[in-house]
Amino acid sequence: MHLLQSILPDLGITEVEVTPQKQLNKKLLEKNVIMDLWAKNKDGKIFDVEMQTTKQKWPGVRFRYYQSISDQDSLKPGEDLDQIRETYIIFIYPFDPFG
């Protein structure tokens, strides 16, 4: 929680439910995503913190993919698109991912 409070101080985060290594998109033939740290606060906002230690190709595409999977996971069956939960995805790198 302290990490999220430090990165996003304006949100006033006071309580989170943390799920380490949360797996999303568990479909048989599709690319799964395992979140390093997934949290939800009492207001229903979702936080995903990803830590990368090695450079990977196409960081922007990776960011988009994680966002799309998080959006899909935030909807319950039968909910309309306007019910997508507010989501914050934070990537932490020890280097410039675009440099």
MMTF fields as JSON, N, C-alpha, C and O atoms, coordinates in Angstrom:
{
  "mmtfVersion": "1.0.0",
  "mmtfProducer": "UNKNOWN",
  "numBonds": 395,
  "numAtoms": 396,
  "numGroups": 99,
  "numChains": 1,
  "numModels": 1,
  "chainsPerModel": [1],
  "groupsPerChain": [99],
  "chainIdList": ["A"],
  "bondAtomList": [4, 2, 8, 6, 12, 10, 16, 14, 20, 18, 24, 22, 28, 26, 32, 30, 36, 34, 40, 38, 44, 42, 48, 46, 52, 50, 56, 54, 60, 58, 64, 62, 68, 66, 72, 70, 76, 74, 80, 78, 84, 82, 88, 86, 92, 90, 96, 94, 100, 98, 104, 102, 108, 106, 112, 110, 116, 114, 120, 118, 124, 122, 128, 126, 132, 130, 136, 134, 140, 138, 144, 142, 148, 146, 152, 150, 156, 154, 160, 158, 164, 162, 168, 166, 172, 170, 176, 174, 180, 178, 184, 182, 188, 186, 192, 190, 196, 194, 200, 198, 204, 202, 208, 206, 212, 210, 216, 214, 220, 218, 224, 222, 228, 226, 232, 230, 236, 234, 240, 238, 244, 242, 248, 246, 252, 250, 256, 254, 260, 258, 264, 262, 268, 266, 272, 270, 276, 274, 280, 278, 284, 282, 288, 286, 292, 290, 296, 294, 300, 298, 304, 302, 308, 306, 312, 310, 316, 314, 320, 318, 324, 322, 328, 326, 332, 330, 336, 334, 340, 338, 344, 342, 348, 346, 352, 350, 356, 354, 360, 358, 364, 362, 368, 366, 372, 370, 376, 374, 380, 378, 384, 382, 388, 386, 392, 390],
  "bondOrderList": [1, 1, 1, 1, 1, 1, 1, 1, 1, 1, 1, 1, 1, 1, 1, 1, 1, 1, 1, 1, 1, 1, 1, 1, 1, 1, 1, 1, 1, 1, 1, 1, 1, 1, 1, 1, 1, 1, 1, 1, 1, 1, 1, 1, 1, 1, 1, 1, 1, 1, 1, 1, 1, 1, 1, 1, 1, 1, 1, 1, 1, 1, 1, 1, 1, 1, 1, 1, 1, 1, 1, 1, 1, 1, 1, 1, 1, 1, 1, 1, 1, 1, 1, 1, 1, 1, 1, 1, 1, 1, 1, 1, 1, 1, 1, 1, 1, 1],
  "groupList": [{"groupName": "MET", "atomNameList": ["N", "CA", "C", "O"], "elementList": ["N", "C", "C", "O"], "formalChargeList": [0, 0, 0, 0], "bondAtomList": [1, 0, 2, 1, 3, 2], "bondOrderList": [1, 1, 2], "singleLetterCode": "M", "chemCompType": "L-PEPTIDE LINKING"}, {"groupName": "HIS", "atomNameList": ["N", "CA", "C", "O"], "elementList": ["N", "C", "C", "O"], "formalChargeList": [0, 0, 0, 0], "bondAtomList": [1, 0, 2, 1, 3, 2], "bondOrderList": [1, 1, 2], "singleLetterCode": "H", "chemCompType": "L-PEPTIDE LINKING"}, {"groupName": "LEU", "atomNameList": ["N", "CA", "C", "O"], "elementList": ["N", "C", "C", "O"], "formalChargeList": [0, 0, 0, 0], "bondAtomList": [1, 0, 2, 1, 3, 2], "bondOrderList": [1, 1, 2], "singleLetterCode": "L", "chemCompType": "L-PEPTIDE LINKING"}, {"groupName": "GLN", "atomNameList": ["N", "CA", "C", "O"], "elementList": ["N", "C", "C", "O"], "formalChargeList": [0, 0, 0, 0], "bondAtomList": [1, 0, 2, 1, 3, 2], "bondOrderList": [1, 1, 2], "singleLetterCode": "Q", "chemCompType": "L-PEPTIDE LINKING"}, {"groupName": "SER", "atomNameList": ["N", "CA", "C", "O"], "elementList": ["N", "C", "C", "O"], "formalChargeList": [0, 0, 0, 0], "bondAtomList": [1, 0, 2, 1, 3, 2], "bondOrderList": [1, 1, 2], "singleLetterCode": "S", "chemCompType": "L-PEPTIDE LINKING"}, {"groupName": "ILE", "atomNameList": ["N", "CA", "C", "O"], "elementList": ["N", "C", "C", "O"], "formalChargeList": [0, 0, 0, 0], "bondAtomList": [1, 0, 2, 1, 3, 2], "bondOrderList": [1, 1, 2], "singleLetterCode": "I", "chemCompType": "L-PEPTIDE LINKING"}, {"groupName": "PRO", "atomNameList": ["N", "CA", "C", "O"], "elementList": ["N", "C", "C", "O"], "formalChargeList": [0, 0, 0, 0], "bondAtomList": [1, 0, 2, 1, 3, 2], "bondOrderList": [1, 1, 2], "singleLetterCode": "P", "chemCompType": "L-PEPTIDE LINKING"}, {"groupName": "ASP", "atomNameList": ["N", "CA", "C", "O"], "elementList": ["N", "C", "C", "O"], "formalChargeList": [0, 0, 0, 0], "bondAtomList": [1, 0, 2, 1, 3, 2], "bondOrderList": [1, 1, 2], "singleLetterCode": "D", "chemCompType": "L-PEPTIDE LINKING"}, {"groupName": "GLY", "atomNameList": ["N", "CA", "C", "O"], "elementList": ["N", "C", "C", "O"], "formalChargeList": [0, 0, 0, 0], "bondAtomList": [1, 0, 2, 1, 3, 2], "bondOrderList": [1, 1, 2], "singleLetterCode": "G", "chemCompType": "PEPTIDE LINKING"}, {"groupName": "THR", "atomNameList": ["N", "CA", "C", "O"], "elementList": ["N", "C", "C", "O"], "formalChargeList": [0, 0, 0, 0], "bondAtomList": [1, 0, 2, 1, 3, 2], "bondOrderList": [1, 1, 2], "singleLetterCode": "T", "chemCompType": "L-PEPTIDE LINKING"}, {"groupName": "GLU", "atomNameList": ["N", "CA", "C", "O"], "elementList": ["N", "C", "C", "O"], "formalChargeList": [0, 0, 0, 0], "bondAtomList": [1, 0, 2, 1, 3, 2], "bondOrderList": [1, 1, 2], "singleLetterCode": "E", "chemCompType": "L-PEPTIDE LINKING"}, {"groupName": "VAL", "atomNameList": ["N", "CA", "C", "O"], "elementList": ["N", "C", "C", "O"], "formalChargeList": [0, 0, 0, 0], "bondAtomList": [1, 0, 2, 1, 3, 2], "bondOrderList": [1, 1, 2], "singleLetterCode": "V", "chemCompType": "L-PEPTIDE LINKING"}, {"groupName": "LYS", "atomNameList": ["N", "CA", "C", "O"], "elementList": ["N", "C", "C", "O"], "formalChargeList": [0, 0, 0, 0], "bondAtomList": [1, 0, 2, 1, 3, 2], "bondOrderList": [1, 1, 2], "singleLetterCode": "K", "chemCompType": "L-PEPTIDE LINKING"}, {"groupName": "ASN", "atomNameList": ["N", "CA", "C", "O"], "elementList": ["N", "C", "C", "O"], "formalChargeList": [0, 0, 0, 0], "bondAtomList": [1, 0, 2, 1, 3, 2], "bondOrderList": [1, 1, 2], "singleLetterCode": "N", "chemCompType": "L-PEPTIDE LINKING"}, {"groupName": "TRP", "atomNameList": ["N", "CA", "C", "O"], "elementList": ["N", "C", "C", "O"], "formalChargeList": [0, 0, 0, 0], "bondAtomList": [1, 0, 2, 1, 3, 2], "bondOrderList": [1, 1, 2], "singleLetterCode": "W", "chemCompType": "L-PEPTIDE LINKING"}, {"groupName": "ALA", "atomNameList": ["N", "CA", "C", "O"], "elementList": ["N", "C", "C", "O"], "formalChargeList": [0, 0, 0, 0], "bondAtomList": [1, 0, 2, 1, 3, 2], "bondOrderList": [1, 1, 2], "singleLetterCode": "A", "chemCompType": "L-PEPTIDE LINKING"}, {"groupName": "PHE", "atomNameList": ["N", "CA", "C", "O"], "elementList": ["N", "C", "C", "O"], "formalChargeList": [0, 0, 0, 0], "bondAtomList": [1, 0, 2, 1, 3, 2], "bondOrderList": [1, 1, 2], "singleLetterCode": "F", "chemCompType": "L-PEPTIDE LINKING"}, {"groupName": "ARG", "atomNameList": ["N", "CA", "C", "O"], "elementList": ["N", "C", "C", "O"], "formalChargeList": [0, 0, 0, 0], "bondAtomList": [1, 0, 2, 1, 3, 2], "bondOrderList": [1, 1, 2], "singleLetterCode": "R", "chemCompType": "L-PEPTIDE LINKING"}, {"groupName": "TYR", "atomNameList": ["N", "CA", "C", "O"], "elementList": ["N", "C", "C", "O"], "formalChargeList": [0, 0, 0, 0], "bondAtomList": [1, 0, 2, 1, 3, 2], "bondOrderList": [1, 1, 2], "singleLetterCode": "Y", "chemCompType": "L-PEPTIDE LINKING"}],
  "groupTypeList": [0, 1, 2, 2, 3, 4, 5, 2, 6, 7, 2, 8, 5, 9, 10, 11, 10, 11, 9, 6, 3, 12, 3, 2, 13, 12, 12, 2, 2, 10, 12, 13, 11, 5, 0, 7, 2, 14, 15, 12, 13, 12, 7, 8, 12, 5, 16, 7, 11, 10, 0, 3, 9, 9, 12, 3, 12, 14, 6, 8, 11, 17, 16, 17, 18, 18, 3, 4, 5, 4, 7, 3, 7, 4, 2, 12, 6, 8, 10, 7, 2, 7, 3, 5, 17, 10, 9, 18, 5, 5, 16, 5, 18, 6, 16, 7, 6, 16, 8],
  "groupIdList": [1, 2, 3, 4, 5, 6, 7, 8, 9, 10, 11, 12, 13, 14, 15, 16, 17, 18, 19, 20, 21, 22, 23, 24, 25, 26, 27, 28, 29, 30, 31, 32, 33, 34, 35, 36, 37, 38, 39, 40, 41, 42, 43, 44, 45, 46, 47, 48, 49, 50, 51, 52, 53, 54, 55, 56, 57, 58, 59, 60, 61, 62, 63, 64, 65, 66, 67, 68, 69, 70, 71, 72, 73, 74, 75, 76, 77, 78, 79, 80, 81, 82, 83, 84, 85, 86, 87, 88, 89, 90, 91, 92, 93, 94, 95, 96, 97, 98, 99],
  "secStructList": [7, 2, 2, 2, 2, 2, 2, 7, 4, 4, 4, 7, 7, 7, 7, 3, 3, 3, 3, 3, 3, 3, 3, 3, 7, 7, 7, 6, 6, 1, 7, 7, 3, 3, 3, 3, 3, 3, 3, 3, 3, 6, 6, 7, 7, 3, 3, 3, 3, 3, 3, 7, 7, 1, 7, 7, 1, 7, 2, 2, 2, 2, 2, 2, 2, 2, 2, 2, 2, 2, 2, 2, 2, 2, 1, 7, 6, 6, 7, 7, 4, 4, 4, 7, 7, 7, 3, 3, 3, 3, 3, 3, 7, 1, 1, 7, 6, 6, 7],
  "xCoordList": [0.824, 0.0, 0.873, 0.528, 1.987, 2.854, 3.415, 3.572, 3.718, 4.205, 3.146, 3.456, 1.915, 0.837, 0.595, 0.352, 0.656, 0.478, 1.582, 1.328, 2.802, 3.922, 3.818, 4.109, 3.405, 3.316, 2.089, 2.146, 0.983, -0.285, -0.826, -1.891, -0.114, -0.523, -1.877, -2.563, -2.267, -3.519, -4.768, -5.868, -4.623, -5.795, -6.245, -7.34, -5.429, -5.812, -6.066, -7.041, -5.217, -5.39, -5.167, -4.109, -6.173, -6.07, -6.205, -5.871, -6.691, -6.914, -6.866, -7.456, -6.172, -6.133, -6.234, -5.844, -6.757, -6.781, -5.748, -5.89, -4.724, -3.594, -3.651, -3.893, -3.425, -3.317, -2.005, -1.926, -0.96, 0.291, 0.14, -0.555, 0.799, 0.811, -0.594, -0.87, -1.482, -2.84, -2.777, -2.141, -3.441, -3.445, -4.729, -5.827, -4.576, -5.715, -5.694, -4.659, -6.841, -6.977, -6.597, -5.659, -7.318, -6.995, -7.573, -7.919, -7.676, -8.219, -7.142, -5.958, -7.563, -6.649, -5.651, -4.461, -6.102, -5.226, -4.71, -4.114, -4.914, -4.491, -3.359, -3.13, -2.66, -1.537, -2.059, -2.857, -1.611, -1.996, -1.154, -0.041, -1.69, -0.974, -0.955, -2.001, 0.228, 0.341, 0.83, 1.964, -0.033, 0.278, 1.243, 1.034, 2.303, 3.244, 2.558, 2.696, 1.827, 1.077, -0.217, -0.195, -1.325, -2.64, -3.35, -3.362, -3.939, -4.636, -5.913, -6.033, -6.863, -8.116, -8.392, -8.238, -8.803, -9.099, -10.59, -11.36, -10.996, -12.39, -13.352, -14.552, -12.843, -13.687, -13.801, -14.49, -13.137, -13.198, -12.149, -12.13, -11.267, -10.184, -9.184, -8.909, -8.65, -7.733, -6.327, -6.134, -5.348, -3.945, -3.139, -3.255, -2.337, -1.434, -0.034, 0.226, 0.864, 2.256, 3.098, 3.088, 3.82, 4.668, 6.122, 6.451, 6.985, 8.407, 9.152, 9.005, 9.941, 10.702, 12.193, 12.617, 12.972, 14.415, 15.214, 16.4, 14.569, 15.262, 14.501, 13.277, 15.242, 14.609, 13.853, 14.302, 12.699, 11.888, 11.519, 11.51, 11.218, 10.788, 9.39, 8.589, 9.119, 7.786, 7.143, 6.067, 7.772, 7.162, 5.789, 4.904, 5.587, 4.285, 3.17, 2.059, 3.459, 2.465, 2.164, 1.016, 3.195, 3.001, 2.089, 1.194, 2.315, 1.474, 0.019, -0.877, -0.217, -1.579, -2.229, -3.406, -1.46, -2.001, -2.43, -3.523, -1.575, -1.918, -3.167, -4.02, -3.284, -4.463, -5.721, -6.752, -5.638, -6.828, -7.264, -8.46, -6.313, -6.651, -7.245, -8.201, -6.69, -7.228, -8.653, -9.511, -8.905, -10.26, -11.241, -12.338, -10.847, -11.722, -12.013, -13.151, -10.989, -11.145, -11.999, -12.614, -12.037, -12.779, -14.287, -15.056, -14.719, -16.15, -16.678, -16.055, -17.824, -18.499, -19.419, -19.841, -19.738, -20.636, -21.941, -22.565, -22.337, -23.578, -23.44, -24.387, -22.281, -22.096, -21.805, -21.189, -22.257, -21.986, -20.578, -19.966, -20.077, -18.719, -18.525, -17.404, -19.591, -19.428, -19.179, -18.985, -19.185, -18.913, -17.452, -17.083, -16.62, -15.194, -14.621, -14.809, -13.928, -13.353, -12.171, -11.456, -11.987, -10.821, -9.579, -9.497, -8.618, -7.442, -6.164, -6.056, -5.199, -3.875, -2.864, -2.788, -2.089, -1.043, 0.293, 0.552, 1.127, 2.405, 3.518, 3.607, 4.352, 5.509, 6.74, 6.991, 7.507, 8.723, 9.912, 10.019, 10.792, 11.974, 13.221, 13.174, 14.344, 15.603, 16.348, 17.537, 15.646, 16.235, 15.12, 13.944, 15.484, 14.505, 13.963, 14.711, 12.679, 12.16, 12.103, 12.009, 12.158, 12.079, 13.442, 13.559, 14.476, 15.795, 16.742, 17.882],
  "yCoordList": [-1.183, 0.0, 1.253, 2.245, 1.216, 2.398, 2.751, 3.929, 1.738, 1.989, 2.731, 3.726, 2.263, 2.927, 4.337, 5.251, 4.523, 5.865, 6.804, 7.983, 6.295, 7.131, 7.499, 8.634, 6.543, 6.784, 7.615, 8.45, 7.388, 8.061, 8.784, 8.423, 9.796, 10.434, 11.145, 11.261, 11.616, 12.367, 11.499, 12.031, 10.187, 9.311, 9.025, 8.501, 9.356, 9.131, 7.662, 7.334, 6.791, 5.352, 5.044, 5.345, 4.44, 4.118, 2.627, 2.16, 1.892, 0.467, -0.234, 0.243, -1.353, -2.135, -3.621, -4.074, -4.352, -5.812, -6.264, -5.975, -6.96, -7.306, -8.784, -9.656, -9.04, -10.405, -10.511, -10.041, -11.122, -11.272, -12.331, -13.331, -12.099, -13.053, -13.429, -14.601, -12.437, -12.682, -13.005, -12.289, -14.087, -14.497, -14.023, -14.261, -13.346, -12.882, -13.558, -14.056, -13.57, -14.122, -15.599, -15.996, -16.404, -17.816, -18.681, -19.841, -18.131, -18.885, -19.815, -19.48, -20.96, -22.025, -21.621, -21.905, -20.967, -20.711, -19.282, -18.901, -18.49, -17.095, -16.845, -17.626, -15.741, -15.359, -14.941, -14.01, -15.627, -15.277, -14.122, -13.893, -13.407, -12.33, -12.66, -12.91, -12.661, -12.848, -11.534, -11.118, -10.888, -9.591, -9.793, -10.675, -8.976, -9.075, -8.708, -9.411, -7.615, -7.2, -6.56, -5.575, -7.111, -6.616, -6.212, -6.96, -5.031, -4.559, -3.84, -3.304, -3.841, -3.126, -2.356, -2.894, -1.084, -0.326, -0.378, -0.978, 0.249, 0.172, 0.839, 0.565, 1.717, 2.374, 1.562, 1.982, 0.407, -0.439, -0.133, -0.769, 0.837, 1.133, -0.02, -0.601, -0.334, -1.46, -0.934, 0.018, -1.569, -1.183, -2.42, -3.463, -2.298, -3.37, -2.785, -1.807, -3.377, -2.933, -4.037, -5.179, -3.681, -4.626, -4.193, -3.025, -5.135, -4.852, -5.642, -6.861, -4.96, -5.598, -5.385, -4.282, -6.439, -6.316, -6.402, -6.074, -6.842, -6.951, -6.179, -6.06, -5.661, -4.942, -5.929, -7.047, -5.479, -6.294, -5.476, -4.245, -6.162, -5.468, -4.892, -5.441, -3.813, -3.216, -2.92, -3.443, -2.102, -1.815, -1.16, -1.448, -0.287, 0.363, -0.623, -0.473, -1.624, -2.656, -3.473, -3.84, -3.752, -4.486, -3.695, -4.266, -2.383, -1.542, -1.631, -1.802, -1.515, -1.576, -2.928, -2.996, -4.001, -5.341, -5.528, -6.025, -5.132, -5.257, -4.442, -4.9, -3.237, -2.411, -3.09, -3.107, -3.649, -4.279, -5.506, -5.722, -6.301, -7.479, -7.049, -7.662, -6.007, -5.505, -5.005, -5.251, -4.3, -3.809, -4.967, -4.932, -5.989, -7.15, -7.822, -8.2, -7.968, -8.651, -7.852, -8.426, -6.523, -5.697, -5.764, -5.393, -6.23, -6.342, -7.707, -8.74, -7.686, -8.93, -9.302, -8.424, -10.586, -10.981, -10.181, -10.04, -9.667, -8.908, -7.417, -6.671, -6.954, -5.521, -4.799, -5.355, -3.559, -2.721, -2.143, -2.129, -1.665, -1.113, 0.084, 0.346, 0.811, 1.964, 1.543, 2.391, 0.24, -0.275, -0.692, -1.21, -0.464, -0.797, -0.031, 1.18, -0.736, -0.114, 0.779, 0.515, 1.834, 2.703, 1.889, 1.29, 1.876, 1.026, 1.833, 2.691, 1.548, 2.161, 1.039, 0.139, 1.09, 0.098, 0.819, 1.777, 0.344, 0.988, 0.012, -1.08, 0.411, -0.395, 0.229, 1.423, -0.576, -0.103, -0.777, -2.003, 0.045, -0.435, 0.184, 1.334, -0.551, 0.048, 0.712, 1.013, 0.938, 1.529, 2.228, 2.088, 2.972, 3.636, 2.606, 2.148, 2.223, 1.184, 1.602, 0.749, 2.892, 3.373, 3.775, 4.103, 3.749, 4.211, 3.117, 3.389],
  "zCoordList": [0.0, 0.0, 0.0, -0.642, 0.706, 0.771, -0.602, -0.926, -1.407, -2.761, -3.571, -4.226, -3.535, -4.273, -3.753, -4.54, -2.448, -1.875, -2.338, -2.585, -2.456, -2.895, -4.368, -4.748, -5.199, -6.635, -6.996, -7.899, -6.293, -6.598, -5.361, -4.861, -4.859, -3.607, -3.684, -2.669, -4.854, -4.983, -4.863, -4.715, -4.922, -4.856, -3.427, -3.221, -2.453, -1.061, -0.75, -0.073, -1.227, -1.013, 0.463, 1.015, 1.097, 2.517, 2.795, 3.883, 1.82, 2.031, 0.678, -0.293, 0.612, -0.625, -0.307, 0.769, -1.253, -1.205, -2.227, -3.415, -1.788, -2.654, -3.045, -2.211, -4.328, -4.841, -5.608, -6.743, -5.013, -5.759, -6.843, -6.659, -7.977, -9.087, -9.562, -9.821, -9.676, -10.166, -11.657, -12.432, -12.048, -13.453, -14.115, -13.611, -15.255, -16.039, -17.402, -17.846, -18.054, -19.409, -19.42, -20.111, -18.663, -18.498, -19.621, -19.397, -20.803, -21.932, -22.48, -22.486, -22.928, -23.318, -24.396, -24.261, -25.458, -26.595, -26.661, -27.669, -25.636, -25.672, -24.686, -23.762, -24.907, -24.045, -22.672, -22.563, -21.636, -20.275, -19.769, -20.242, -18.816, -18.152, -16.667, -16.067, -16.079, -14.633, -14.055, -14.293, -13.297, -12.709, -11.543, -10.711, -11.478, -10.359, -9.049, -8.048, -9.063, -7.88, -8.355, -9.093, -7.938, -8.321, -7.041, -6.063, -7.055, -5.858, -6.254, -7.356, -5.329, -5.53, -4.252, -3.156, -4.384, -3.173, -2.87, -3.62, -1.773, -1.333, -2.306, -2.269, -3.183, -4.178, -5.465, -6.394, -5.537, -6.717, -7.766, -8.82, -7.5, -8.445, -8.415, -7.365, -9.587, -9.72, -9.977, -10.733, -9.334, -9.47, -9.839, -9.196, -10.859, -11.271, -11.289, -11.989, -10.524, -10.502, -11.133, -10.676, -12.183, -12.91, -12.779, -12.987, -12.436, -12.32, -13.382, -13.475, -14.173, -15.243, -14.973, -14.631, -15.127, -14.901, -16.193, -16.217, -17.261, -18.544, -19.613, -19.561, -20.575, -21.683, -22.558, -22.812, -23.006, -23.898, -25.117, -25.076, -26.193, -27.401, -27.188, -26.431, -27.843, -27.924, -26.565, -26.277, -25.73, -24.423, -24.546, -23.74, -25.533, -25.693, -25.98, -25.472, -26.787, -27.096, -25.842, -25.591, -25.065, -23.806, -22.866, -22.243, -22.764, -21.913, -22.357, -21.53, -23.665, -24.207, -23.933, -23.579, -24.097, -23.887, -22.429, -22.16, -21.502, -20.087, -19.759, -18.998, -20.324, -20.075, -20.607, -19.934, -21.815, -22.401, -21.598, -21.401, -21.138, -20.336, -18.992, -18.515, -18.383, -17.114, -17.29, -16.442, -18.395, -18.662, -18.813, -18.256, -19.564, -19.745, -18.411, -18.134, -17.592, -16.312, -15.33, -14.432, -15.5, -14.545, -14.764, -13.877, -15.931, -16.208, -15.779, -16.025, -15.14, -14.796, -15.957, -16.708, -16.117, -17.203, -17.165, -16.113, -18.315, -18.417, -18.179, -18.43, -17.697, -17.463, -18.773, -19.681, -18.854, -20.015, -19.919, -18.851, -21.061, -21.107, -20.187, -19.749, -19.886, -18.997, -17.549, -16.678, -17.293, -15.952, -15.761, -14.707, -16.79, -16.65, -15.46, -15.343, -14.586, -13.385, -13.766, -14.732, -12.987, -13.176, -12.828, -11.756, -13.741, -13.591, -13.744, -14.62, -12.88, -12.948, -13.112, -12.276, -14.186, -14.393, -14.301, -15.029, -13.4, -13.11, -13.474, -12.914, -14.404, -14.784, -14.142, -14.302, -13.419, -12.771, -13.452, -13.482, -13.991, -14.704, -14.083, -13.644, -14.032, -13.584, -14.747, -14.637, -15.856, -17.059, -17.83, -17.492, -18.851, -19.713, -20.702, -21.566, -20.605, -21.493, -22.958, -23.841, -23.223, -24.598, -25.156, -26.337, -24.305, -24.734, -25.107, -25.484]
}
